[in-house]
Coordinates of C-alpha atoms in Angstrom, one line a residue:
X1 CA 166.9 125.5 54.2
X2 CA 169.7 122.2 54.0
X3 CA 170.3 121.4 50.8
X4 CA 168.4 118.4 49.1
X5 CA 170.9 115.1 50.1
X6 CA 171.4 113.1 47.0
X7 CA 173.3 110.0 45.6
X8 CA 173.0 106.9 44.0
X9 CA 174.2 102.9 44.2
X10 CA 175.4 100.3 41.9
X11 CA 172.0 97.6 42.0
X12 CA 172.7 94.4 42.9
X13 CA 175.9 94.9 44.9
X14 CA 176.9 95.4 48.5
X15 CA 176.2 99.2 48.2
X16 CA 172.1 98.6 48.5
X17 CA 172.4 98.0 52.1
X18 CA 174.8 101.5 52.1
X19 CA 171.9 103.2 50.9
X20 CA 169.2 102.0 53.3
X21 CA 172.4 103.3 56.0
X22 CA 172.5 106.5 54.2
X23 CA 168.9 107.4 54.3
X24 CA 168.5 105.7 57.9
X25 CA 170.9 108.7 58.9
X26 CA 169.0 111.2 56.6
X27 CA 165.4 110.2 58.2
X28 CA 167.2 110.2 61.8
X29 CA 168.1 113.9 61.2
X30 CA 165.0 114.8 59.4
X31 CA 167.0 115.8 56.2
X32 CA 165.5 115.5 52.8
X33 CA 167.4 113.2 50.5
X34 CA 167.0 111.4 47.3
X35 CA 169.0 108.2 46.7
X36 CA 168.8 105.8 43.8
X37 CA 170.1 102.4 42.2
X38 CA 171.4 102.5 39.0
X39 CA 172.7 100.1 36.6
X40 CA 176.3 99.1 36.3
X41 CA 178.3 101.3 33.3
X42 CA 180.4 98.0 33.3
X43 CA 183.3 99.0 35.8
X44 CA 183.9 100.9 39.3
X45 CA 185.5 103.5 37.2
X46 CA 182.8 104.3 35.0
X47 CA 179.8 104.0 38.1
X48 CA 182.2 106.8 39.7
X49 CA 182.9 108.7 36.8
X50 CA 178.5 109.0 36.0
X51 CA 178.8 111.0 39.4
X52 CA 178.8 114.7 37.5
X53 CA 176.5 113.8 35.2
X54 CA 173.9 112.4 37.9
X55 CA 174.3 115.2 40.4
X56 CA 173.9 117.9 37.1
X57 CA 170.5 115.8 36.3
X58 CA 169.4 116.2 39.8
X59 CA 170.2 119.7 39.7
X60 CA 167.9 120.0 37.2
X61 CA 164.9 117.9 38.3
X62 CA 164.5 119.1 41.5
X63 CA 165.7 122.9 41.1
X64 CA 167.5 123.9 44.3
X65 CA 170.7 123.6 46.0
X66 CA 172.2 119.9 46.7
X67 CA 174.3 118.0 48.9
X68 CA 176.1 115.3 47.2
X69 CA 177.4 112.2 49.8
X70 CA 178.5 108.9 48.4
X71 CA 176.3 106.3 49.7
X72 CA 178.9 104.4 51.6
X73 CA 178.5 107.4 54.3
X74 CA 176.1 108.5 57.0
X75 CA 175.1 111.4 58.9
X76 CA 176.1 111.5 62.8
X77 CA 175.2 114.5 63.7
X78 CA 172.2 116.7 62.6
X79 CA 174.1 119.1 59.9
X80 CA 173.3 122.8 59.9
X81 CA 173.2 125.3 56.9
X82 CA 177.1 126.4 56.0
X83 CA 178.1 129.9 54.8
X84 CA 180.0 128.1 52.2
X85 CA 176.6 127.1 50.9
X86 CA 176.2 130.8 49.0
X87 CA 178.5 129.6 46.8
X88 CA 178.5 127.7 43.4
X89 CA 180.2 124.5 44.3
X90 CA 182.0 123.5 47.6
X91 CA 184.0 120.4 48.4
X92 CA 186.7 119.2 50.7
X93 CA 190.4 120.4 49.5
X94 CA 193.3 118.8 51.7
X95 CA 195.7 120.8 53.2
X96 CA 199.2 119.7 52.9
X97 CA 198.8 117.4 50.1
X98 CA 200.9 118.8 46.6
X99 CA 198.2 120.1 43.8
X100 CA 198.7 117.3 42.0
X101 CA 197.8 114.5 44.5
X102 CA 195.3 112.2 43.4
X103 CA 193.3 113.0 46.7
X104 CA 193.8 116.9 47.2
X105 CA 190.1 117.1 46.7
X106 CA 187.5 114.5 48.1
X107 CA 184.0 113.7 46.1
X108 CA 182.6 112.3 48.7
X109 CA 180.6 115.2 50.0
X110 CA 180.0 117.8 47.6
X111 CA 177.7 121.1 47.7
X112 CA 176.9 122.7 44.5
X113 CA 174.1 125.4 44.6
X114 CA 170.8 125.4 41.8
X115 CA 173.0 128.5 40.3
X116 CA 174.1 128.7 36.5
X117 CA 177.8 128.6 38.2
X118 CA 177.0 125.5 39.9
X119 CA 175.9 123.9 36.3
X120 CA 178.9 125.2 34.8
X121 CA 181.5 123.6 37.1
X122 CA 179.8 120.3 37.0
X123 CA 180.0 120.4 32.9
X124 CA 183.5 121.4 33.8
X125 CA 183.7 118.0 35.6
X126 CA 181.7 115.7 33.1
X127 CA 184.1 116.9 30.5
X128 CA 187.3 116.8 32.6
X129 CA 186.1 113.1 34.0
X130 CA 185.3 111.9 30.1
X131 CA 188.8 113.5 28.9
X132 CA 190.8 111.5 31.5
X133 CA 188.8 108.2 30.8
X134 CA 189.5 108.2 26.9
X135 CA 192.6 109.3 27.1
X136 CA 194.5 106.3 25.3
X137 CA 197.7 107.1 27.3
X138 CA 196.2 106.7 30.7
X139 CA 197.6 104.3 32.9
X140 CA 195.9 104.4 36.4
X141 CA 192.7 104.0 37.8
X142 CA 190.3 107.0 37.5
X143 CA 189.2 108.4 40.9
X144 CA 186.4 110.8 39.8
X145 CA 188.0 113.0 42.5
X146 CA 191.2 113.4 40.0
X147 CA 188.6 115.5 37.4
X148 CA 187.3 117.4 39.9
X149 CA 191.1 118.0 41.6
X150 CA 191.5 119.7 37.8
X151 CA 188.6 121.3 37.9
X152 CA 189.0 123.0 41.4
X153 CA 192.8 124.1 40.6
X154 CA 192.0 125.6 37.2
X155 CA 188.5 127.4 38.3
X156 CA 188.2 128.6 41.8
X157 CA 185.9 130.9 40.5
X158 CA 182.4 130.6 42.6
X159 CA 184.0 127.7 44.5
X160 CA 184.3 127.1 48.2
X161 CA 185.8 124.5 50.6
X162 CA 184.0 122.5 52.8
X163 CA 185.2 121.4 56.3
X164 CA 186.4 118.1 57.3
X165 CA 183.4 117.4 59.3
X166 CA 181.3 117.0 56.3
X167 CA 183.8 114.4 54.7
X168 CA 185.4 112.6 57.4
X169 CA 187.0 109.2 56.7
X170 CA 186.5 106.6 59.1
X171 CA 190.2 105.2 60.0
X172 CA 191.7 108.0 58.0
X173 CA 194.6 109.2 60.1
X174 CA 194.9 112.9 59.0
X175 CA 191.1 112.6 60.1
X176 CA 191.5 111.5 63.4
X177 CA 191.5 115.0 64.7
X178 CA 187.7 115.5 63.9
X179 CA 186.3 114.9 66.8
X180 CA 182.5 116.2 66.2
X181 CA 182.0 114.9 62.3
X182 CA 178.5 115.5 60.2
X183 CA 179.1 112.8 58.0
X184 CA 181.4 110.1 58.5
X185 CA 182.5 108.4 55.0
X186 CA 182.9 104.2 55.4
X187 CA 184.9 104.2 52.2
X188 CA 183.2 100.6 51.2
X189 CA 185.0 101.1 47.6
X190 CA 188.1 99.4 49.0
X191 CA 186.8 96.3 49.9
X192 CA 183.4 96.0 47.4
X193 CA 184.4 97.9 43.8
X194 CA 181.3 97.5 41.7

C-alpha cells in the first residue's frame, strides 16, 4: 500500500489554491492524502519549522506509514511503492553538495514509516528545528531542511534516500536531468512567504 500523502497550508495566503493543486494531483492518481490549513505561527520561518511536529501528529492519528509533500507540489505521474519505504525515514540527500550546505537535504518530499524509528527521528527534528530557532546567535533564515540536514548527518540510523523523481524542482538546473518525475515541487516560497 502508498503511504498516506499528507501536508498542510498557511490560511488565507496564496498557498490555498496550492492545496486544491496538490490534492487535484492526489485524486488524479487515486492516492490517499490528507491536507490541511493552519493558522500562521507569525512568520514563514516558524509555518516551516511546525513541519516536524505536524507530520509526528499525523503519524500518530492516522497510524501508518506517510508521505510528506509540501503543498506547493503535485503529482505527475502515478507513484508506485519504493523499497526505500521499509525504512524509518527517507528523504532527498544531494549529491555533490558539501555536508554542510544549507540544501544537502530537501523537505519537500519526505517518507517516514508508522515505526518507533520513524517517531524518533522526527523528535530528533522538532528538537534540532527549535534549537536552531532560539539560538540567540543565529543570523540567517531557518530552512526547516537545515534541522533535518543535522539530523540526517548525525543519525543515518533507519534512514534512507529518496530519488530525485520524488522531489524534483521545477527550473532547478541540477534537476533538469529528471526526465520522468513523480512529483514536481513549484517552490511557491520564493515568490509568496507566508
Amino acid at each position: 500500500m502508498f503511504p498516506l500523502v499528507i501536508s498542510y497550508y498557511t490560511k488565507d495566503t496564496p498557498y490555498q489554491l496550492d492545496a486544491h493543486h496538490l490534492m487535484g494531483s492526489c485524486e488524479k492518481f487515486g492516492l490517499e492524502h490528507h491536507v490541511e490549513g493552519i493558522d500562521s505561527y507569525g512568520s514563514w520561518e516558524l509555518n516551516c519549522a511546525y513541519k516536524p511536529f505536524f507530520i509526528s501528529e499525523k503519524l500518530r492519528q492516522f497510524e501508518r506509514p506517510v508521505l510528506w509533500v509540501d503543498v506547493d507540489a503535485v503529482f505527475v505521474q502515478k507513484p508506485r511503492p519504493l523499497k526505500v519505504f521499509e525504512k524509518d525515514f527517507a528523504l532527498y540527500a544531494q549529491p555533490g553538495l558539501d555536508k554542510d550546505h544549507p540544501s544537502k537535504v530537501r523537505s519537500g518530499t519526505l517518507y517516514v514509516n508508522h515505526t518507533e524509528g520513524g517517531a524518533g527521528l522526527l523528535k530528533a527534528w522538532a528538537d534540532e528545528s527549535q534549537k536552531i530557532l532560539l539560538d540567540p546567535e543565529r543570523t540567517e533564515e531557518f530552512w526547516d531542511q537545515m534541522a533535518l540536514r543535522n539530523v540526517f548527518l548525525s543519525q543515518k540510523k533507519g534512514m534512507g534516500r529518496l530519488p530525485l523523481s520524488y522531489i524534483k524542482i521545477l527550473g532547478h538546473p541540477i534537476d533538469a536531468q529528471c526526465l520522468k518525475p513523480v512529483i514536481v515541487h513549484l517552490q511557491a516560497s520564493r515568490h509568496a512567504k507566508a
